[in-house]
Amino acid sequence: MPFDMPITELLAGRLLASPPTLPAGNELVPDWAPLEPFARPPTPAAVLIGLVRRPEGHTVLYTERSPDLRSHSGQVAFPGGKIDAADAHAGAAALREANEEVGLEPAEAKILGYMEPYFTGSNYLITPVIAEVLPSGPFVPNPGEVHSVFEVPLKRILDSASYGRFSIKRGGKEHSTWQIDHDGHVIWGITANLTRKFRDLILGEA
């Protein structure tokens, strides 16, 4: 870390203390333009950016989605999903999803704060929830949703040399996202973009 203070103390001054108020759909610009205008309001969602405390330093928690899922199958993601009516707030939704996907007990995660919402070209409005995680045991992937669980050292996330570009064509148009290659996993799309936003926030480069 290029700072004298622990990462948790540093983030306390850079994150939102409570879940942000979600802006109206007509005020939002998606990360890539859809082929047709959205026919419904955006779906609120939350993801957990988990800073796992390990003896060698913090890592960031990722999942590889099951290849059997209809949406984004096989892609790398943060634990998370839609915010349900029963969820008290975005933080509660992210912790619930992390419990369902990888067996993370909510008591083992301390929410440090929130990032600004991220609007996707698939009409999801995502609130990133940042938490420090002290797991009591290994993460166990839910086979119905998650193929594998892995962690990337925070030092690697902070290193600008870890990032490349990933290009994909949709409807004849080329879109580009950040990309991180780690131990056989390719992180791209929304997850890589959120990772980069998190990295820039830590380093004050947002």
CSV table of C-alpha atoms in Angstrom, one decimal:
chain,number,residue,atom,x,y,z
A,1,MET,CA,0.0,0.0,0.0
A,2,PRO,CA,1.3,3.4,-0.9
A,3,PHE,CA,-0.2,4.9,2.3
A,4,ASP,CA,0.7,5.0,5.9
A,5,MET,CA,-2.8,4.1,7.1
A,6,PRO,CA,-4.6,0.8,6.9
A,7,ILE,CA,-6.9,0.3,3.8
A,8,THR,CA,-10.0,0.3,6.0
A,9,GLU,CA,-9.2,3.7,7.5
A,10,LEU,CA,-8.3,5.1,4.1
A,11,LEU,CA,-11.6,4.0,2.6
A,12,ALA,CA,-13.6,5.4,5.5
A,13,GLY,CA,-12.9,8.9,4.1
A,14,ARG,CA,-13.5,8.0,0.5
A,15,LEU,CA,-16.7,5.9,0.5
A,16,LEU,CA,-20.3,6.9,1.0
A,17,ALA,CA,-21.4,6.2,4.6
A,18,SER,CA,-24.9,5.0,3.6
A,19,PRO,CA,-26.4,3.6,0.4
A,20,PRO,CA,-26.8,6.3,-2.2
A,21,THR,CA,-30.2,7.5,-3.4
A,22,LEU,CA,-30.7,6.0,-6.8
A,23,PRO,CA,-31.2,8.5,-9.5
A,24,ALA,CA,-34.1,8.4,-11.9
A,25,GLY,CA,-33.7,6.4,-15.1
A,26,ASN,CA,-33.9,9.5,-17.3
A,27,GLU,CA,-30.8,10.9,-15.5
A,28,LEU,CA,-28.6,7.9,-16.2
A,29,VAL,CA,-26.1,7.1,-18.9
A,30,PRO,CA,-25.4,3.4,-19.3
A,31,ASP,CA,-21.9,2.0,-19.6
A,32,TRP,CA,-22.8,1.0,-23.2
A,33,ALA,CA,-25.8,2.0,-25.3
A,34,PRO,CA,-28.5,-0.7,-25.8
A,35,LEU,CA,-29.8,-1.5,-29.2
A,36,GLU,CA,-33.2,-0.3,-28.3
A,37,PRO,CA,-34.4,2.2,-25.6
A,38,PHE,CA,-35.3,0.6,-22.2
A,39,ALA,CA,-38.9,-0.2,-21.9
A,40,ARG,CA,-38.9,-0.3,-18.1
A,41,PRO,CA,-37.2,1.5,-15.2
A,42,PRO,CA,-33.7,0.2,-14.2
A,43,THR,CA,-33.5,-2.8,-11.8
A,44,PRO,CA,-31.8,-1.9,-8.5
A,45,ALA,CA,-29.0,-4.4,-7.7
A,46,ALA,CA,-26.0,-4.6,-5.3
A,47,VAL,CA,-22.6,-6.3,-5.5
A,48,LEU,CA,-20.2,-7.0,-2.7
A,49,ILE,CA,-16.6,-5.9,-3.2
A,50,GLY,CA,-15.2,-8.0,-0.4
A,51,LEU,CA,-11.8,-7.1,1.1
A,52,VAL,CA,-10.7,-10.5,2.6
A,53,ARG,CA,-8.2,-10.1,5.4
A,54,ARG,CA,-5.4,-12.7,4.9
A,55,PRO,CA,-2.1,-13.0,6.7
A,56,GLU,CA,-0.2,-11.8,3.6
A,57,GLY,CA,-2.6,-8.8,3.1
A,58,HIS,CA,-6.0,-8.1,1.8
A,59,THR,CA,-7.4,-9.8,-1.3
A,60,VAL,CA,-10.6,-9.0,-3.3
A,61,LEU,CA,-13.2,-11.7,-3.6
A,62,TYR,CA,-14.6,-12.8,-7.0
A,63,THR,CA,-16.8,-15.6,-8.3
A,64,GLU,CA,-16.9,-17.4,-11.6
A,65,ARG,CA,-20.6,-17.8,-12.6
A,66,SER,CA,-22.0,-21.3,-13.4
A,67,PRO,CA,-21.9,-22.2,-17.1
A,68,ASP,CA,-25.5,-23.3,-16.8
A,69,LEU,CA,-26.9,-19.9,-16.0
A,70,ARG,CA,-28.9,-18.1,-18.7
A,71,SER,CA,-27.4,-14.7,-18.1
A,72,HIS,CA,-23.6,-14.0,-18.1
A,73,SER,CA,-22.8,-17.7,-17.8
A,74,GLY,CA,-19.2,-18.5,-17.0
A,75,GLN,CA,-18.2,-14.9,-16.5
A,76,VAL,CA,-16.3,-13.5,-13.5
A,77,ALA,CA,-18.5,-11.4,-11.1
A,78,PHE,CA,-18.7,-10.0,-7.7
A,79,PRO,CA,-21.2,-11.7,-5.4
A,80,GLY,CA,-24.4,-9.9,-5.8
A,81,GLY,CA,-27.8,-9.6,-7.5
A,82,LYS,CA,-31.1,-7.8,-7.5
A,83,ILE,CA,-32.2,-5.9,-4.4
A,84,ASP,CA,-35.3,-7.7,-3.1
A,85,ALA,CA,-38.3,-5.9,-1.4
A,86,ALA,CA,-37.3,-7.8,1.8
A,87,ASP,CA,-33.8,-6.3,1.8
A,88,ALA,CA,-33.4,-3.4,4.2
A,89,HIS,CA,-30.9,-1.7,1.9
A,90,ALA,CA,-28.2,-2.4,-0.8
A,91,GLY,CA,-25.8,-3.6,1.9
A,92,ALA,CA,-28.2,-6.2,3.2
A,93,ALA,CA,-28.9,-7.4,-0.4
A,94,ALA,CA,-25.1,-7.8,-1.1
A,95,LEU,CA,-24.5,-9.7,2.0
A,96,ARG,CA,-27.6,-11.9,1.4
A,97,GLU,CA,-26.4,-12.7,-2.1
A,98,ALA,CA,-22.8,-13.4,-0.9
A,99,ASN,CA,-24.3,-15.9,1.7
A,100,GLU,CA,-26.3,-17.6,-1.0
A,101,GLU,CA,-23.5,-17.7,-3.6
A,102,VAL,CA,-20.4,-18.5,-1.5
A,103,GLY,CA,-21.5,-19.2,2.0
A,104,LEU,CA,-20.2,-15.9,3.5
A,105,GLU,CA,-21.9,-15.4,6.8
A,106,PRO,CA,-23.1,-11.7,7.2
A,107,ALA,CA,-21.4,-11.6,10.7
A,108,GLU,CA,-18.1,-12.2,9.0
A,109,ALA,CA,-18.3,-9.0,6.9
A,110,LYS,CA,-18.1,-5.4,8.1
A,111,ILE,CA,-19.5,-2.9,5.6
A,112,LEU,CA,-17.1,0.0,5.2
A,113,GLY,CA,-19.2,2.1,2.8
A,114,TYR,CA,-20.7,2.4,-0.6
A,115,MET,CA,-19.6,3.6,-4.1
A,116,GLU,CA,-21.8,5.6,-6.5
A,117,PRO,CA,-24.3,3.6,-8.5
A,118,TYR,CA,-23.2,2.0,-11.8
A,119,PHE,CA,-25.7,1.9,-14.6
A,120,THR,CA,-25.4,-1.0,-17.1
A,121,GLY,CA,-26.4,-1.4,-20.7
A,122,SER,CA,-28.6,-4.3,-19.5
A,123,ASN,CA,-30.6,-1.8,-17.4
A,124,TYR,CA,-29.3,-2.7,-14.0
A,125,LEU,CA,-28.5,0.1,-11.5
A,126,ILE,CA,-25.8,-1.4,-9.3
A,127,THR,CA,-24.7,-0.2,-5.9
A,128,PRO,CA,-21.2,-1.5,-5.0
A,129,VAL,CA,-21.0,-2.3,-1.3
A,130,ILE,CA,-17.4,-2.4,0.2
A,131,ALA,CA,-16.8,-4.6,3.1
A,132,GLU,CA,-13.9,-6.1,5.0
A,133,VAL,CA,-14.3,-9.9,5.3
A,134,LEU,CA,-12.9,-12.1,8.1
A,135,PRO,CA,-13.9,-15.6,7.0
A,136,SER,CA,-14.0,-18.3,9.6
A,137,GLY,CA,-13.6,-21.0,6.9
A,138,PRO,CA,-13.3,-21.5,3.2
A,139,PHE,CA,-15.8,-20.1,0.8
A,140,VAL,CA,-18.1,-22.7,-0.6
A,141,PRO,CA,-19.6,-22.0,-4.0
A,142,ASN,CA,-23.3,-22.7,-4.5
A,143,PRO,CA,-23.2,-25.1,-7.6
A,144,GLY,CA,-26.5,-23.7,-8.9
A,145,GLU,CA,-25.0,-20.2,-9.3
A,146,VAL,CA,-21.3,-20.3,-8.9
A,147,HIS,CA,-18.7,-22.5,-10.6
A,148,SER,CA,-15.7,-21.3,-8.5
A,149,VAL,CA,-14.5,-18.7,-6.0
A,150,PHE,CA,-11.1,-17.0,-6.1
A,151,GLU,CA,-9.3,-14.0,-4.7
A,152,VAL,CA,-7.0,-11.4,-6.3
A,153,PRO,CA,-4.4,-9.7,-4.1
A,154,LEU,CA,-5.3,-6.1,-3.4
A,155,LYS,CA,-1.8,-5.1,-4.4
A,156,ARG,CA,-2.4,-6.5,-7.9
A,157,ILE,CA,-5.7,-4.6,-8.1
A,158,LEU,CA,-4.0,-1.3,-7.3
A,159,ASP,CA,-1.2,-1.8,-9.9
A,160,SER,CA,-2.1,0.0,-13.1
A,161,ALA,CA,0.0,-2.6,-15.0
A,162,SER,CA,-2.6,-5.3,-14.2
A,163,TYR,CA,-5.1,-3.7,-16.5
A,164,GLY,CA,-5.6,-4.1,-20.2
A,165,ARG,CA,-8.6,-3.6,-22.5
A,166,PHE,CA,-11.3,-6.1,-23.6
A,167,SER,CA,-13.3,-5.4,-26.7
A,168,ILE,CA,-16.6,-6.9,-27.8
A,169,LYS,CA,-19.1,-6.2,-30.6
A,170,ARG,CA,-22.8,-5.8,-29.9
A,171,GLY,CA,-25.2,-4.9,-32.8
A,172,GLY,CA,-22.3,-4.2,-35.0
A,173,LYS,CA,-20.7,-1.7,-32.6
A,174,GLU,CA,-17.5,-2.3,-30.7
A,175,HIS,CA,-17.5,-1.7,-27.0
A,176,SER,CA,-14.4,-1.7,-24.7
A,177,THR,CA,-14.0,-2.5,-21.0
A,178,TRP,CA,-11.2,-2.9,-18.6
A,179,GLN,CA,-9.7,-6.4,-18.4
A,180,ILE,CA,-7.6,-8.1,-15.7
A,181,ASP,CA,-6.0,-11.5,-16.2
A,182,HIS,CA,-5.3,-13.5,-13.0
A,183,ASP,CA,-4.4,-17.1,-12.5
A,184,GLY,CA,-6.4,-18.3,-15.5
A,185,HIS,CA,-9.4,-16.0,-14.9
A,186,VAL,CA,-10.3,-13.2,-17.3
A,187,ILE,CA,-12.1,-10.4,-15.5
A,188,TRP,CA,-13.8,-8.0,-17.9
A,189,GLY,CA,-17.1,-6.1,-18.5
A,190,ILE,CA,-19.0,-4.6,-15.5
A,191,THR,CA,-16.8,-6.5,-13.0
A,192,ALA,CA,-13.6,-5.1,-14.4
A,193,ASN,CA,-15.0,-1.6,-14.7
A,194,LEU,CA,-16.2,-1.7,-11.1
A,195,THR,CA,-12.8,-3.0,-10.0
A,196,ARG,CA,-11.0,-0.2,-11.8
A,197,LYS,CA,-13.4,2.4,-10.3
A,198,PHE,CA,-12.6,0.9,-6.9
A,199,ARG,CA,-8.9,1.1,-7.5
A,200,ASP,CA,-9.1,4.7,-8.7
A,201,LEU,CA,-11.1,5.6,-5.6
A,202,ILE,CA,-8.5,4.1,-3.3
A,203,LEU,CA,-5.7,6.0,-5.1
A,204,GLY,CA,-7.6,9.2,-5.4
A,205,GLU,CA,-7.6,9.0,-9.2
A,206,ALA,CA,-11.3,8.9,-9.7
